[in-house]
PDB file of N, CA and C in Angstrom:
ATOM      1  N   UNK A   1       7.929  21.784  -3.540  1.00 84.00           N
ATOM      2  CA  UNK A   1       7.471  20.823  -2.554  1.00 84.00           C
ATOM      3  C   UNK A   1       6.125  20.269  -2.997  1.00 84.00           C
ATOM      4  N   UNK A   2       5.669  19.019  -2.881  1.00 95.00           N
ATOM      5  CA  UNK A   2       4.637  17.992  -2.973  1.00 95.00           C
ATOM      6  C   UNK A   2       4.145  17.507  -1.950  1.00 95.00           C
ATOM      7  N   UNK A   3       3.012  16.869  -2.257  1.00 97.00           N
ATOM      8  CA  UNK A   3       2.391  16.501  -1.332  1.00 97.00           C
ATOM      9  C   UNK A   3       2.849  14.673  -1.656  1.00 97.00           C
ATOM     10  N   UNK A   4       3.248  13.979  -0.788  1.00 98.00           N
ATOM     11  CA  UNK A   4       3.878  12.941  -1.523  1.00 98.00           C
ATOM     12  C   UNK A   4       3.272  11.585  -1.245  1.00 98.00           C
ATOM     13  N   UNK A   5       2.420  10.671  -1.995  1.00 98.00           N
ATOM     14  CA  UNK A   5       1.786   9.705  -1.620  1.00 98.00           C
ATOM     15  C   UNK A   5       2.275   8.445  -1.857  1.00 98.00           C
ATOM     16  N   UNK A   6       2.129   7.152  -0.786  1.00 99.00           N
ATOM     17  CA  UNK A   6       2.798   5.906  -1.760  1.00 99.00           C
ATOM     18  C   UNK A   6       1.625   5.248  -1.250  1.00 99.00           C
ATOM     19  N   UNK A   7       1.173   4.142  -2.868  1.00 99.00           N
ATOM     20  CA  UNK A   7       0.218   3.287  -2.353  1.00 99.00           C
ATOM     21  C   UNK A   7       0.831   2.185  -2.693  1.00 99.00           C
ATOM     22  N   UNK A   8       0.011   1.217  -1.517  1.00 99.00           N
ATOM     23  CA  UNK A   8       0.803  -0.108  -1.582  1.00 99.00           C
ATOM     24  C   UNK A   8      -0.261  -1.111  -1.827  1.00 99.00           C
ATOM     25  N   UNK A   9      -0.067  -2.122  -2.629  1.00 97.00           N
ATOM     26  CA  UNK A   9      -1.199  -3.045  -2.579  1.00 97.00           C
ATOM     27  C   UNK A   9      -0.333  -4.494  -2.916  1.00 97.00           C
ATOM     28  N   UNK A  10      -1.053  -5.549  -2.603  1.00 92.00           N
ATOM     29  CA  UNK A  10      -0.356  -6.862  -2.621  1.00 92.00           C
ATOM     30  C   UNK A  10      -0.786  -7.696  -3.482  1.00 92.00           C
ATOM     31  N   UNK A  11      -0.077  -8.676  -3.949  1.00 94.00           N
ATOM     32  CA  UNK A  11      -0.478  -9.517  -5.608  1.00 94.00           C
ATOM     33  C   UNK A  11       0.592 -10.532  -4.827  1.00 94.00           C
ATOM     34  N   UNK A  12       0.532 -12.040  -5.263  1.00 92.00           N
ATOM     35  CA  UNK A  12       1.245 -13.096  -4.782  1.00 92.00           C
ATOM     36  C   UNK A  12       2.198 -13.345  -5.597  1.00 92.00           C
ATOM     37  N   UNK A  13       2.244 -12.585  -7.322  1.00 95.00           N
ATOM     38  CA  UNK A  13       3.177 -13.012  -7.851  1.00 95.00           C
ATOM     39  C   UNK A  13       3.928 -11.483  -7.953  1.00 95.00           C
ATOM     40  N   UNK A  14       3.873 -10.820  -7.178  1.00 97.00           N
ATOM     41  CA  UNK A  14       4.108  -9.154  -7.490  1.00 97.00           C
ATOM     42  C   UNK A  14       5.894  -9.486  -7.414  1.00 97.00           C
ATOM     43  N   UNK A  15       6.402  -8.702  -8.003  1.00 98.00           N
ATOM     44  CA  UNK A  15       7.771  -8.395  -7.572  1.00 98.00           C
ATOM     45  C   UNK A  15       8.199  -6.782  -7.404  1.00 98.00           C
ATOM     46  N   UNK A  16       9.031  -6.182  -6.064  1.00 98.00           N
ATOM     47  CA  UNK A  16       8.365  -4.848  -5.514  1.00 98.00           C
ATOM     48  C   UNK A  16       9.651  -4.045  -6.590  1.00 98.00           C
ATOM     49  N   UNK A  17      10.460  -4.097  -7.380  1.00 98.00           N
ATOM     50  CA  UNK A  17      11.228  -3.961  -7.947  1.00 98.00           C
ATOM     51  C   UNK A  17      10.688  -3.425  -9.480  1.00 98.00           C
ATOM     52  N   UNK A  18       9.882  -4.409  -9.943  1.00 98.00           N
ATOM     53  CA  UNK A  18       9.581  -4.133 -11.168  1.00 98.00           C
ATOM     54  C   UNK A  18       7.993  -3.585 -10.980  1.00 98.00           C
ATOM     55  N   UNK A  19       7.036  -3.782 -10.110  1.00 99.00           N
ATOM     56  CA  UNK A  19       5.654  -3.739 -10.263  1.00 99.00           C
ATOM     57  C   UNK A  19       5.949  -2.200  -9.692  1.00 99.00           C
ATOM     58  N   UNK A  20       6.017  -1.390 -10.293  1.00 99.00           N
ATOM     59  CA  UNK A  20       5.659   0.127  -9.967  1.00 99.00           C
ATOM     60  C   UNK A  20       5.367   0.833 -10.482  1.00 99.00           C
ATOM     61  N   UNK A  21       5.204   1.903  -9.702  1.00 99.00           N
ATOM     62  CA  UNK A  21       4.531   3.122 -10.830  1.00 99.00           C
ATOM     63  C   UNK A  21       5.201   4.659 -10.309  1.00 99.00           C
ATOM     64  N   UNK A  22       5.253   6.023 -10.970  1.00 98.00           N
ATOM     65  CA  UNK A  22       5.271   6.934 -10.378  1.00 98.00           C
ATOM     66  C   UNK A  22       4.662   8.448 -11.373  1.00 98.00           C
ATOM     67  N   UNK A  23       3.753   8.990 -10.141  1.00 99.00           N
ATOM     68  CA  UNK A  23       3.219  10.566 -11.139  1.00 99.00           C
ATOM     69  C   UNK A  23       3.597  11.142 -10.675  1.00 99.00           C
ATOM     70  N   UNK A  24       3.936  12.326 -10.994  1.00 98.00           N
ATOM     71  CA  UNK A  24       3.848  13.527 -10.227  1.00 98.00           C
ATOM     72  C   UNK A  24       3.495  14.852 -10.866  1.00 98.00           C
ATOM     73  N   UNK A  25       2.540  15.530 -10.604  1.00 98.00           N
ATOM     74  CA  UNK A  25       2.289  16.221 -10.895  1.00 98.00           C
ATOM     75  C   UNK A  25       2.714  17.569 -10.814  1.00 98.00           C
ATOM     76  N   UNK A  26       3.693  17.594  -9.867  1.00 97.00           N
ATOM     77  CA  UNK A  26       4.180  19.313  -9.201  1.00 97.00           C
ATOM     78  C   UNK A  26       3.759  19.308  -7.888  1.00 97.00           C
ATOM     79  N   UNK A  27       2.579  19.795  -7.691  1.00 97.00           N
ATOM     80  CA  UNK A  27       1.742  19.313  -6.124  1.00 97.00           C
ATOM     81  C   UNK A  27       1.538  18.328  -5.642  1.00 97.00           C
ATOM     82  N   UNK A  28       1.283  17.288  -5.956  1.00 97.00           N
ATOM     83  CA  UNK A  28       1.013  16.030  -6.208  1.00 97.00           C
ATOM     84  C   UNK A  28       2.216  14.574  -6.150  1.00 97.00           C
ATOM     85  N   UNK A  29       2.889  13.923  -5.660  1.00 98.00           N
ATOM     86  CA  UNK A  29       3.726  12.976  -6.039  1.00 98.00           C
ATOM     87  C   UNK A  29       3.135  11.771  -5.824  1.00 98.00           C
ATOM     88  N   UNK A  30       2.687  11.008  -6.856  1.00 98.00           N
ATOM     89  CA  UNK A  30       2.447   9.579  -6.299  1.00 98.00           C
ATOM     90  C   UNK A  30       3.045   8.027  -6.836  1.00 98.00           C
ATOM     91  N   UNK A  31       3.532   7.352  -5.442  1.00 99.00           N
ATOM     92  CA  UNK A  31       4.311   6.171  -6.092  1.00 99.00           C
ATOM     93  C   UNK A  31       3.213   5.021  -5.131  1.00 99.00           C
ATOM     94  N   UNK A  32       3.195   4.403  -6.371  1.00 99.00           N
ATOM     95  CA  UNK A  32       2.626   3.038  -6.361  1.00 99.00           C
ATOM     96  C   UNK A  32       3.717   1.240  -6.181  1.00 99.00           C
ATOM     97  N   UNK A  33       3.427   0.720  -5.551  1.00 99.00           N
ATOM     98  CA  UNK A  33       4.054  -0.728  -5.197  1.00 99.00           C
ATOM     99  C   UNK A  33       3.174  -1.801  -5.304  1.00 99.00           C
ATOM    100  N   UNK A  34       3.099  -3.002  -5.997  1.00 99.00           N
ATOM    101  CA  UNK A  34       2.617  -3.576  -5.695  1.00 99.00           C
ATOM    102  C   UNK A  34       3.905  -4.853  -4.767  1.00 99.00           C
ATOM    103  N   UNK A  35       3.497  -5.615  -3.689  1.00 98.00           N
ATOM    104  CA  UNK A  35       4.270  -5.919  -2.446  1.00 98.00           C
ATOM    105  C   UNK A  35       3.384  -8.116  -3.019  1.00 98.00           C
ATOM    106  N   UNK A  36       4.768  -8.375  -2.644  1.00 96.00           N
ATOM    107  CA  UNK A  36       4.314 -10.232  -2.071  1.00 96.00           C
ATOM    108  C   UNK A  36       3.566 -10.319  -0.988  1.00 96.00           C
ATOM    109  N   UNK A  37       3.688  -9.628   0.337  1.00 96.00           N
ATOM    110  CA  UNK A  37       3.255  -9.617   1.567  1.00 96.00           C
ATOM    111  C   UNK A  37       3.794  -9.115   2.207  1.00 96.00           C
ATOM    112  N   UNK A  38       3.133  -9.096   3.635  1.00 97.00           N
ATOM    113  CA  UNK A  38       3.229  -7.918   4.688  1.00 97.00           C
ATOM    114  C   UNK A  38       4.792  -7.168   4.589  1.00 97.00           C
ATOM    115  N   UNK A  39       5.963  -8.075   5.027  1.00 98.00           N
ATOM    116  CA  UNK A  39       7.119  -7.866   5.495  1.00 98.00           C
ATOM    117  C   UNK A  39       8.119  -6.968   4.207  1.00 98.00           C
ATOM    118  N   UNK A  40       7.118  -7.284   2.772  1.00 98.00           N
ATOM    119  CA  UNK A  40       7.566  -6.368   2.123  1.00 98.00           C
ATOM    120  C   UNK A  40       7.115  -5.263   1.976  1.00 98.00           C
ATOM    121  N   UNK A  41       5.892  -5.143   2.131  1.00 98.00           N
ATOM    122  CA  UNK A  41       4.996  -3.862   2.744  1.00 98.00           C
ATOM    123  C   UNK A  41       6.065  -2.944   3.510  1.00 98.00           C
ATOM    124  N   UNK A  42       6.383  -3.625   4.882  1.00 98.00           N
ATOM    125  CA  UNK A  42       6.928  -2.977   5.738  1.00 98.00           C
ATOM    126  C   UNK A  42       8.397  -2.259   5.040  1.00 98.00           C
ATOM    127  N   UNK A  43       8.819  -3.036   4.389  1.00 98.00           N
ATOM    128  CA  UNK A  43      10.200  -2.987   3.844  1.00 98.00           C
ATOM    129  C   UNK A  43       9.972  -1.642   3.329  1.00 98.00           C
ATOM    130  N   UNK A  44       8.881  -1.530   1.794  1.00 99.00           N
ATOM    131  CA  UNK A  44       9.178  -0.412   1.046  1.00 99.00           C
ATOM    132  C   UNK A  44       8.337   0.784   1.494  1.00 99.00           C
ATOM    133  N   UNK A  45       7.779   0.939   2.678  1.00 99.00           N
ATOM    134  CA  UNK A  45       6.853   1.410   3.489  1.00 99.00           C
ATOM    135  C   UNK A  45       8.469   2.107   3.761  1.00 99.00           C
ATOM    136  N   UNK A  46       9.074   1.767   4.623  1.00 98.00           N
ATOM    137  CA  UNK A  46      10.335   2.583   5.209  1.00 98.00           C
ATOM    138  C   UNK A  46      11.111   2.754   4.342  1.00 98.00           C
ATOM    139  N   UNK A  47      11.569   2.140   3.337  1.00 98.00           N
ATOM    140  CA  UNK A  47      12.197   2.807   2.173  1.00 98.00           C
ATOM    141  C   UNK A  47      11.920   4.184   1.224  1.00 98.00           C
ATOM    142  N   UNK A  48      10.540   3.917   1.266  1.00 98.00           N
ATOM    143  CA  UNK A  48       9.947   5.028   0.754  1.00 98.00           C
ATOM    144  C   UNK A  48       9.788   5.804   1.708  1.00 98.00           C
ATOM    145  N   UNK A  49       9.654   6.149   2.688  1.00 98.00           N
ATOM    146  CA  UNK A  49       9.477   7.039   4.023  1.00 98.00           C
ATOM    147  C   UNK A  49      10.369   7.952   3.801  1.00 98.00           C
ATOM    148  N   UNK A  50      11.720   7.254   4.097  1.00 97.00           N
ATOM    149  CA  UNK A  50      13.151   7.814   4.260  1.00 97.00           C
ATOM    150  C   UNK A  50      13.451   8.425   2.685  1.00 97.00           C
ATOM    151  N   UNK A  51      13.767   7.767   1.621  1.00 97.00           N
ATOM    152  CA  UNK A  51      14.103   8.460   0.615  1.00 97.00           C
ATOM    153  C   UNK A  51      13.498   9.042   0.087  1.00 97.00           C
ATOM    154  N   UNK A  52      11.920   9.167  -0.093  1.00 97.00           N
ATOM    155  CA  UNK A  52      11.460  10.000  -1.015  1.00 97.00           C
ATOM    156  C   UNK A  52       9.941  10.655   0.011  1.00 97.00           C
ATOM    157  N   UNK A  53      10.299  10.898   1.180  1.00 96.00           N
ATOM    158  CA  UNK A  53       9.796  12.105   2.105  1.00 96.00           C
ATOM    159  C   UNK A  53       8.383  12.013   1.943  1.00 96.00           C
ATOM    160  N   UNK A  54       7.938  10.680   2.544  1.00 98.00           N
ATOM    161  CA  UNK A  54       6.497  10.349   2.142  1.00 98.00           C
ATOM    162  C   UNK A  54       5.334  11.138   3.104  1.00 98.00           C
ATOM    163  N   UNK A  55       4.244  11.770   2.490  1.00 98.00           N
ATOM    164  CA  UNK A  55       3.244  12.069   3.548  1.00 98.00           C
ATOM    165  C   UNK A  55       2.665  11.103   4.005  1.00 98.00           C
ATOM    166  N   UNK A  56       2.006  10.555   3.353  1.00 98.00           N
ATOM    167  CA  UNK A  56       1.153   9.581   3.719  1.00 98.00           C
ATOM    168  C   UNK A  56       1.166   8.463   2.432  1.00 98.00           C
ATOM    169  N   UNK A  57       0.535   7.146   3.522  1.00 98.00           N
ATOM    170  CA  UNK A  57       0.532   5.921   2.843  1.00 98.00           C
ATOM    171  C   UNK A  57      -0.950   5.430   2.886  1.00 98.00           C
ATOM    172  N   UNK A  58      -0.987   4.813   1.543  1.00 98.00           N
ATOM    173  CA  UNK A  58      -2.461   4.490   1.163  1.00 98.00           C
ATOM    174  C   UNK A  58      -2.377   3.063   1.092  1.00 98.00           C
ATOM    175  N   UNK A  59      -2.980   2.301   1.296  1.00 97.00           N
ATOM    176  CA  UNK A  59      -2.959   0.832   1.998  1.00 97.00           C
ATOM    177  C   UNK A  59      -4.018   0.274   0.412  1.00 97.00           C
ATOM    178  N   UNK A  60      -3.810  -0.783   0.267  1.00 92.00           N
ATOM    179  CA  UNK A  60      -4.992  -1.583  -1.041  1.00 92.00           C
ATOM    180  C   UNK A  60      -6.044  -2.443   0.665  1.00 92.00           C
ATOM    181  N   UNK A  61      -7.235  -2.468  -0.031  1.00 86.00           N
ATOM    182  CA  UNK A  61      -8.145  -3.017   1.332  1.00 86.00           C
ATOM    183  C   UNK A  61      -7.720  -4.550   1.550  1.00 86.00           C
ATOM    184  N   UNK A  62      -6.454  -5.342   1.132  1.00 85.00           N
ATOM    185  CA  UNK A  62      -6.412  -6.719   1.325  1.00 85.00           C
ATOM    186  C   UNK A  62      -5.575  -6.181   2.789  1.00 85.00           C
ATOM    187  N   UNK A  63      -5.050  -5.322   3.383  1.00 92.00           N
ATOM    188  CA  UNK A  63      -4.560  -5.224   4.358  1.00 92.00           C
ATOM    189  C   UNK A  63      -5.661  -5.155   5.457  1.00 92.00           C
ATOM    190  N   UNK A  64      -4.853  -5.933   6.873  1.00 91.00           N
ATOM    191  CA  UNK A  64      -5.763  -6.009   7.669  1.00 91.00           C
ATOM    192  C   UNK A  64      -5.707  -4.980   8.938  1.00 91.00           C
ATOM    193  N   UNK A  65      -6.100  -4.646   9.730  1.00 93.00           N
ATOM    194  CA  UNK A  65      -6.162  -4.168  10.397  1.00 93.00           C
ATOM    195  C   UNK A  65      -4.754  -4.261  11.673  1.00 93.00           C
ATOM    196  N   UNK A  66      -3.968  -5.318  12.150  1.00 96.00           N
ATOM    197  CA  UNK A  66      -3.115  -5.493  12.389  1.00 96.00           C
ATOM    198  C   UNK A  66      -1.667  -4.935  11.219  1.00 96.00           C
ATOM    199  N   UNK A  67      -1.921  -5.380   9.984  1.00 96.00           N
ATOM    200  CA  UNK A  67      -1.060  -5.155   8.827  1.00 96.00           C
ATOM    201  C   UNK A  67      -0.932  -3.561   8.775  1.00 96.00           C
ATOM    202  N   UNK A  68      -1.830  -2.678   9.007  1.00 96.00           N
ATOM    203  CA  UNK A  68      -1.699  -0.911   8.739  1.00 96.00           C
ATOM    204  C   UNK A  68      -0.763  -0.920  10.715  1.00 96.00           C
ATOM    205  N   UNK A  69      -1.357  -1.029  11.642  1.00 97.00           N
ATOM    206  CA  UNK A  69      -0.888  -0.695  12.556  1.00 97.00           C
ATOM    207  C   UNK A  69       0.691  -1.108  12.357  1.00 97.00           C
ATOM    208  N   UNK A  70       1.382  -1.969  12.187  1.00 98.00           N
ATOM    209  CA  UNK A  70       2.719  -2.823  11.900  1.00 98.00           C
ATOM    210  C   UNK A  70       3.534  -2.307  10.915  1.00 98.00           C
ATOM    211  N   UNK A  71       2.702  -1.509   9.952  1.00 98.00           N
ATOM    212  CA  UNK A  71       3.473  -0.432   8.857  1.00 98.00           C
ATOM    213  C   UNK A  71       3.654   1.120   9.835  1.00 98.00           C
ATOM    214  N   UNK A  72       2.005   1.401  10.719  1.00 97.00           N
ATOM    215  CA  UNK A  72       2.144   2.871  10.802  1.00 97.00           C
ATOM    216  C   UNK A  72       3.341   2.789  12.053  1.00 97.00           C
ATOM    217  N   UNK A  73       3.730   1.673  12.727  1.00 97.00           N
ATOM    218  CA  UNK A  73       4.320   1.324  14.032  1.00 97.00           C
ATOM    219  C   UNK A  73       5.601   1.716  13.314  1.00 97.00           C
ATOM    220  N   UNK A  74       6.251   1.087  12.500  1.00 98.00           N
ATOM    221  CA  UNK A  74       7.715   0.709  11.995  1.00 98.00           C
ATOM    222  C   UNK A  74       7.728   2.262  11.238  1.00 98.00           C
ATOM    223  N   UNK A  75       7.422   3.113  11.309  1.00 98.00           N
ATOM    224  CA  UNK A  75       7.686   4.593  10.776  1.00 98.00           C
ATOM    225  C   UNK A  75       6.987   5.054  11.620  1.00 98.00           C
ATOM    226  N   UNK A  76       7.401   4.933  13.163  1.00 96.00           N
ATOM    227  CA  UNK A  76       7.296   5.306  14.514  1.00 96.00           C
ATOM    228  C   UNK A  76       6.294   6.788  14.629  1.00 96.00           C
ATOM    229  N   UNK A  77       4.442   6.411  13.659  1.00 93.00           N
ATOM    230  CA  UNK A  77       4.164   7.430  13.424  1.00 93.00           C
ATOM    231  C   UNK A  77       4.358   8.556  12.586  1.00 93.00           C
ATOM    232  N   UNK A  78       5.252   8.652  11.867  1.00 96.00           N
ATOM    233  CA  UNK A  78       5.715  10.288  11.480  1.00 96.00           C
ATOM    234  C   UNK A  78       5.111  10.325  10.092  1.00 96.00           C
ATOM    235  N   UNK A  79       4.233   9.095   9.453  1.00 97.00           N
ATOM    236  CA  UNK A  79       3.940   8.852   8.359  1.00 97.00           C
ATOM    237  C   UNK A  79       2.150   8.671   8.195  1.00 97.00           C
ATOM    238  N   UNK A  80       1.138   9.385   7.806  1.00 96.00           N
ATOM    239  CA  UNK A  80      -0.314   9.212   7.801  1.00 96.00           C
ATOM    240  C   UNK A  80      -0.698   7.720   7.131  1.00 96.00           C
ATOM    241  N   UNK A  81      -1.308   6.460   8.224  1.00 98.00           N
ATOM    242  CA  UNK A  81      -1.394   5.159   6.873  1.00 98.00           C
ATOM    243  C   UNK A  81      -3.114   4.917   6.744  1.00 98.00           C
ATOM    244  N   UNK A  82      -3.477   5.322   5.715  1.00 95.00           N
ATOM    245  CA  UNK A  82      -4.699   5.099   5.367  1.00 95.00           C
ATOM    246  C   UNK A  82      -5.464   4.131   5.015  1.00 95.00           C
ATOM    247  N   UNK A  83      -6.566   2.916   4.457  1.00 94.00           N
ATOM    248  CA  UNK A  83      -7.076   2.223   3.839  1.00 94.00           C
ATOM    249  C   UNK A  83      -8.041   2.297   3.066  1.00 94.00           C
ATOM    250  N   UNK A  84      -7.908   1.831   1.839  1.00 89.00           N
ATOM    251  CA  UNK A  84      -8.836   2.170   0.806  1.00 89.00           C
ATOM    252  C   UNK A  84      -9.973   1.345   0.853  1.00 89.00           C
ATOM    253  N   UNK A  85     -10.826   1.430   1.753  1.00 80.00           N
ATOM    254  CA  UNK A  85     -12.392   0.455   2.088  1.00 80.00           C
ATOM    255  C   UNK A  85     -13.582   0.660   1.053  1.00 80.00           C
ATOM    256  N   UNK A  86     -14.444   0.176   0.527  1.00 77.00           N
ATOM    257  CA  UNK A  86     -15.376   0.446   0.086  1.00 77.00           C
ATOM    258  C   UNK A  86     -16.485   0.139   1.156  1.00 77.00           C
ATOM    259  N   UNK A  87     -18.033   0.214   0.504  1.00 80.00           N
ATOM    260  CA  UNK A  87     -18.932  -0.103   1.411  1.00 80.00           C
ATOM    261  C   UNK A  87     -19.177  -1.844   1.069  1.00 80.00           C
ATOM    262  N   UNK A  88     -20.032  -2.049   1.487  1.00 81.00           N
ATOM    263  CA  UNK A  88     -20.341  -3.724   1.832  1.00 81.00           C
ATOM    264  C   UNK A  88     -20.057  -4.214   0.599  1.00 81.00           C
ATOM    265  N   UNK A  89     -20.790  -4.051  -0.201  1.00 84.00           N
ATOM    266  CA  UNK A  89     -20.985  -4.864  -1.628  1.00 84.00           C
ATOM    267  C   UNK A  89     -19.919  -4.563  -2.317  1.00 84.00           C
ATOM    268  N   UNK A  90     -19.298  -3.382  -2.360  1.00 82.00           N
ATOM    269  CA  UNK A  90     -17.942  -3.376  -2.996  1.00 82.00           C
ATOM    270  C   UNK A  90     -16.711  -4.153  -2.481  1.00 82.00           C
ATOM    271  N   UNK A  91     -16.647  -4.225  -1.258  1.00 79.00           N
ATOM    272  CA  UNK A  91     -15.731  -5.087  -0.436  1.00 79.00           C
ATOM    273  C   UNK A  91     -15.882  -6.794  -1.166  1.00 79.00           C
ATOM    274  N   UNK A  92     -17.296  -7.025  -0.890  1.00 85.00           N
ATOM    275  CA  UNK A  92     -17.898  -8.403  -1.978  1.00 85.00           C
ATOM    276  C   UNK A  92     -17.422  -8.697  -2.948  1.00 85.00           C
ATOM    277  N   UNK A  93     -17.240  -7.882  -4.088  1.00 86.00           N
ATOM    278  CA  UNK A  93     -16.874  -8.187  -5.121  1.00 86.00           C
ATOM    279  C   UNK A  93     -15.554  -7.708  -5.306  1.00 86.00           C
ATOM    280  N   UNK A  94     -14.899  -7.075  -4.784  1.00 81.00           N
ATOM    281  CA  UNK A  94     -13.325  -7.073  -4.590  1.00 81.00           C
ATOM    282  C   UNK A  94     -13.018  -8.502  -3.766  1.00 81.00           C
ATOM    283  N   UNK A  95     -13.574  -8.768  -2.564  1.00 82.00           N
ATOM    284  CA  UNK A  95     -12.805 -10.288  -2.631  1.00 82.00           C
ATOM    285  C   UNK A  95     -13.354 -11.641  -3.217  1.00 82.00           C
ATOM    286  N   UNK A  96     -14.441 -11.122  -4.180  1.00 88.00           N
ATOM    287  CA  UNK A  96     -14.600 -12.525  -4.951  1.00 88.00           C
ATOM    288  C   UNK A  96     -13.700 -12.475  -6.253  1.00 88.00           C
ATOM    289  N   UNK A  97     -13.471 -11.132  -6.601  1.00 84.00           N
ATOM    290  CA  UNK A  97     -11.756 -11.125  -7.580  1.00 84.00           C
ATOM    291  C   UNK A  97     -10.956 -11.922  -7.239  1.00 84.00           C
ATOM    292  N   UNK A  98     -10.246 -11.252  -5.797  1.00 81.00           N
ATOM    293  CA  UNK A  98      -9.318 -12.186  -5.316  1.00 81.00           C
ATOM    294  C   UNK A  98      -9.210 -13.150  -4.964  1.00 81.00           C
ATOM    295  N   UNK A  99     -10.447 -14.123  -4.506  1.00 87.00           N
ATOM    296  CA  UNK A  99     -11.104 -15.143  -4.342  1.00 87.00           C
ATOM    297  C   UNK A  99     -10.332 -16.664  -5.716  1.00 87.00           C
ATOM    298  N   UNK A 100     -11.176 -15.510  -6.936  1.00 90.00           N
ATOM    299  CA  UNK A 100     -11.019 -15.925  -8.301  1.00 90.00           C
ATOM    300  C   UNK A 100      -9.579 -16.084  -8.816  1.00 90.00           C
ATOM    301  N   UNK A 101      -8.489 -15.154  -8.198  1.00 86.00           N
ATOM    302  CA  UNK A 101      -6.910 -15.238  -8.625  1.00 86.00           C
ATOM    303  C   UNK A 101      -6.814 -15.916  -7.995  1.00 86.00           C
ATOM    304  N   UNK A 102      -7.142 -16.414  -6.868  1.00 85.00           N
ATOM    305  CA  UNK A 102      -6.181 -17.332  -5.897  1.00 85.00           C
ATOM    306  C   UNK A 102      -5.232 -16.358  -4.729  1.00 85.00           C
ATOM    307  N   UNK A 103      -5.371 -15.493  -4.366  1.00 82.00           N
ATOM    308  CA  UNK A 103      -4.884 -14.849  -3.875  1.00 82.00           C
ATOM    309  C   UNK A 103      -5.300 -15.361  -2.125  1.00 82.00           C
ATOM    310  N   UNK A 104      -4.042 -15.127  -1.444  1.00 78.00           N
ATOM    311  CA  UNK A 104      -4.067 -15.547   0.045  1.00 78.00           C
ATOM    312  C   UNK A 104      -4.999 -15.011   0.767  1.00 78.00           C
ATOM    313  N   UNK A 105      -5.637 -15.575   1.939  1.00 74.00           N
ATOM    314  CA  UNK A 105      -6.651 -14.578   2.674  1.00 74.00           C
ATOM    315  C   UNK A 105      -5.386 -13.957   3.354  1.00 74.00           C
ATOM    316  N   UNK A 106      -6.244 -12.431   3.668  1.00 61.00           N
ATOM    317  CA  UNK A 106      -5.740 -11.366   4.536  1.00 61.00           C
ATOM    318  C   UNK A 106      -6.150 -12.102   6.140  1.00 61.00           C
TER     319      UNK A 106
END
């Protein structure tokens, strides 16, 4: 048994099929997604729930505050959904990245 993590983060040209990742260490399981937007969030949020017995979900900080509640809602709770925040200035220069790709506001 593992402790089993999925992080999700969003890219506009992502496709949730091919953009992945997975470790596992023994103790440890972690699968990575990168998602188009929310509704695919939600999608592999419950996909991954159900098939591969997720503890908890780690959110990328372009999610908003409505966007984690709407994931932790649709896995009626039974799933921990976290967000990866920095402090001020890191938040800054993470969205002047995304700023710089062109990436949608959250």
């Amino acid at each position: 048994m593992s402790f089993n993590v999925l992080f999700i983060a969003h890219a506009p040209d992502a496709d949730k099929n091919k953009h992945k990742s997975e470790i596992n260490t023994g103790k440890y399981h972690l699968f990575s997604v990168v998602v188009r937007n929310q509704a695919e969030a939600v999608d592999v949020a419950r996909e991954f729930a159900e098939e591969k017995e997720i503890d908890t979900i780690l959110l990328c900080p372009g999610f908003s505050h409505s966007n984690v509640a709407e994931i932790y809602d649709a896995l009626d709770g039974r799933v921990g959904v976290a967000v990866a925040r920095g402090d001020g200035l890191s938040n800054k220069i993470s969205a002047q990245a995304r700023k710089r790709e062109n990436y949608p506001k959250s």
